[in-house]
Amino acid sequence: MPTAAREAFDKEMRKIQRMNPNMADYTVSLNYLELLLDLPWDEVSQDNLDLKRASKILEDDHYGLDKSKSAFGIFGDLSNSKATSNRRFYAL
């Protein structure tokens, strides 16, 4: 687990330890902690940065969703820029 994720986990753990288990937020925090534990932190995949192919698949399989498609284009532009080349993106 990366350091930032570990710090978020520890912070949430301290918070949940002080909570009453009958509170609604307790379940939300517990689900968040379980998600952090279940994520495959050490697994990586080969990037496929063919945005034309991805755009075609998105257009063929999903009618409408113009705002989402626009956001996808922005994400593609950002992920290919040199400024973000050393950053990781996690898709859930």
Coordinates of C-alpha atoms in Angstrom, one line a residue:
M1 CA 0.0 0.0 0.0
P2 CA 1.5 3.4 -0.9
T3 CA 2.4 5.8 1.9
A4 CA -0.5 8.2 1.1
A5 CA -3.0 5.4 1.2
R6 CA -1.6 4.0 4.4
E7 CA -1.9 7.4 6.0
A8 CA -5.5 7.7 4.9
F9 CA -6.2 4.2 6.2
D10 CA -4.6 5.0 9.6
K11 CA -6.5 8.3 9.9
E12 CA -9.8 6.6 9.1
M13 CA -9.0 3.8 11.5
R14 CA -8.4 6.2 14.4
K15 CA -11.7 7.9 13.5
I16 CA -13.7 4.7 13.4
Q17 CA -12.3 3.5 16.8
R18 CA -13.9 6.6 18.4
M19 CA -17.3 6.1 16.7
N20 CA -20.4 4.4 18.0
P21 CA -21.0 1.4 15.8
N22 CA -24.7 2.4 15.6
M23 CA -23.9 5.6 13.7
A24 CA -24.6 5.6 10.0
D25 CA -21.1 7.0 9.4
Y26 CA -19.6 4.0 11.0
T27 CA -20.7 1.7 8.1
V28 CA -19.4 4.2 5.6
S29 CA -16.0 4.3 7.2
L30 CA -15.9 0.6 7.6
N31 CA -16.7 0.1 3.9
Y32 CA -13.9 2.6 3.0
L33 CA -11.4 0.7 5.1
E34 CA -12.4 -2.6 3.5
L35 CA -12.1 -1.1 0.1
L36 CA -8.6 0.1 0.9
L37 CA -7.6 -3.4 2.1
D38 CA -9.1 -5.1 -0.9
L39 CA -7.4 -3.0 -3.6
P40 CA -4.7 -4.8 -5.5
W41 CA -1.9 -2.3 -4.6
D42 CA 1.0 -4.3 -6.0
E43 CA -0.6 -5.2 -9.3
V44 CA 0.1 -3.1 -12.4
S45 CA -1.2 -3.3 -15.9
Q46 CA 0.3 -2.4 -19.2
D47 CA -1.0 1.0 -20.4
N48 CA -2.8 1.2 -23.7
L49 CA -2.8 4.9 -24.6
D50 CA -4.5 4.5 -28.0
L51 CA -7.0 7.3 -27.4
K52 CA -8.5 7.0 -30.9
R53 CA -9.4 3.3 -30.3
A54 CA -10.7 4.1 -26.8
S55 CA -12.9 6.9 -28.2
K56 CA -14.3 4.6 -30.9
I57 CA -15.2 2.0 -28.3
L58 CA -16.7 4.6 -26.0
E59 CA -18.8 6.0 -28.9
D60 CA -19.9 2.6 -30.2
D61 CA -20.8 1.1 -26.8
H62 CA -22.3 4.1 -25.0
Y63 CA -24.9 6.3 -26.7
G64 CA -25.1 9.8 -25.3
L65 CA -23.1 10.5 -22.1
D66 CA -21.5 13.6 -23.7
K67 CA -20.2 15.0 -20.4
S68 CA -18.5 11.7 -19.5
K69 CA -17.0 11.4 -23.0
S70 CA -15.7 15.0 -22.7
A71 CA -14.1 14.2 -19.3
F72 CA -12.6 11.1 -20.8
G73 CA -11.0 13.3 -23.5
I74 CA -9.6 15.6 -20.9
F75 CA -8.2 12.7 -18.9
G76 CA -6.6 11.4 -22.0
D77 CA -4.9 14.7 -22.7
L78 CA -3.7 14.9 -19.1
S79 CA -2.4 11.4 -19.0
N80 CA -0.3 11.9 -22.1
S81 CA 1.2 15.2 -21.0
K82 CA 4.8 15.3 -19.7
A83 CA 3.6 17.1 -16.5
T84 CA 1.7 14.0 -15.4
S85 CA 3.9 11.3 -16.9
N86 CA 5.2 10.2 -13.4
R87 CA 1.8 10.1 -11.8
R88 CA -0.4 7.1 -11.3
F89 CA -4.1 7.0 -11.9
Y90 CA -6.3 4.4 -10.1
A91 CA -9.5 3.4 -11.8
L92 CA -12.1 1.9 -9.5

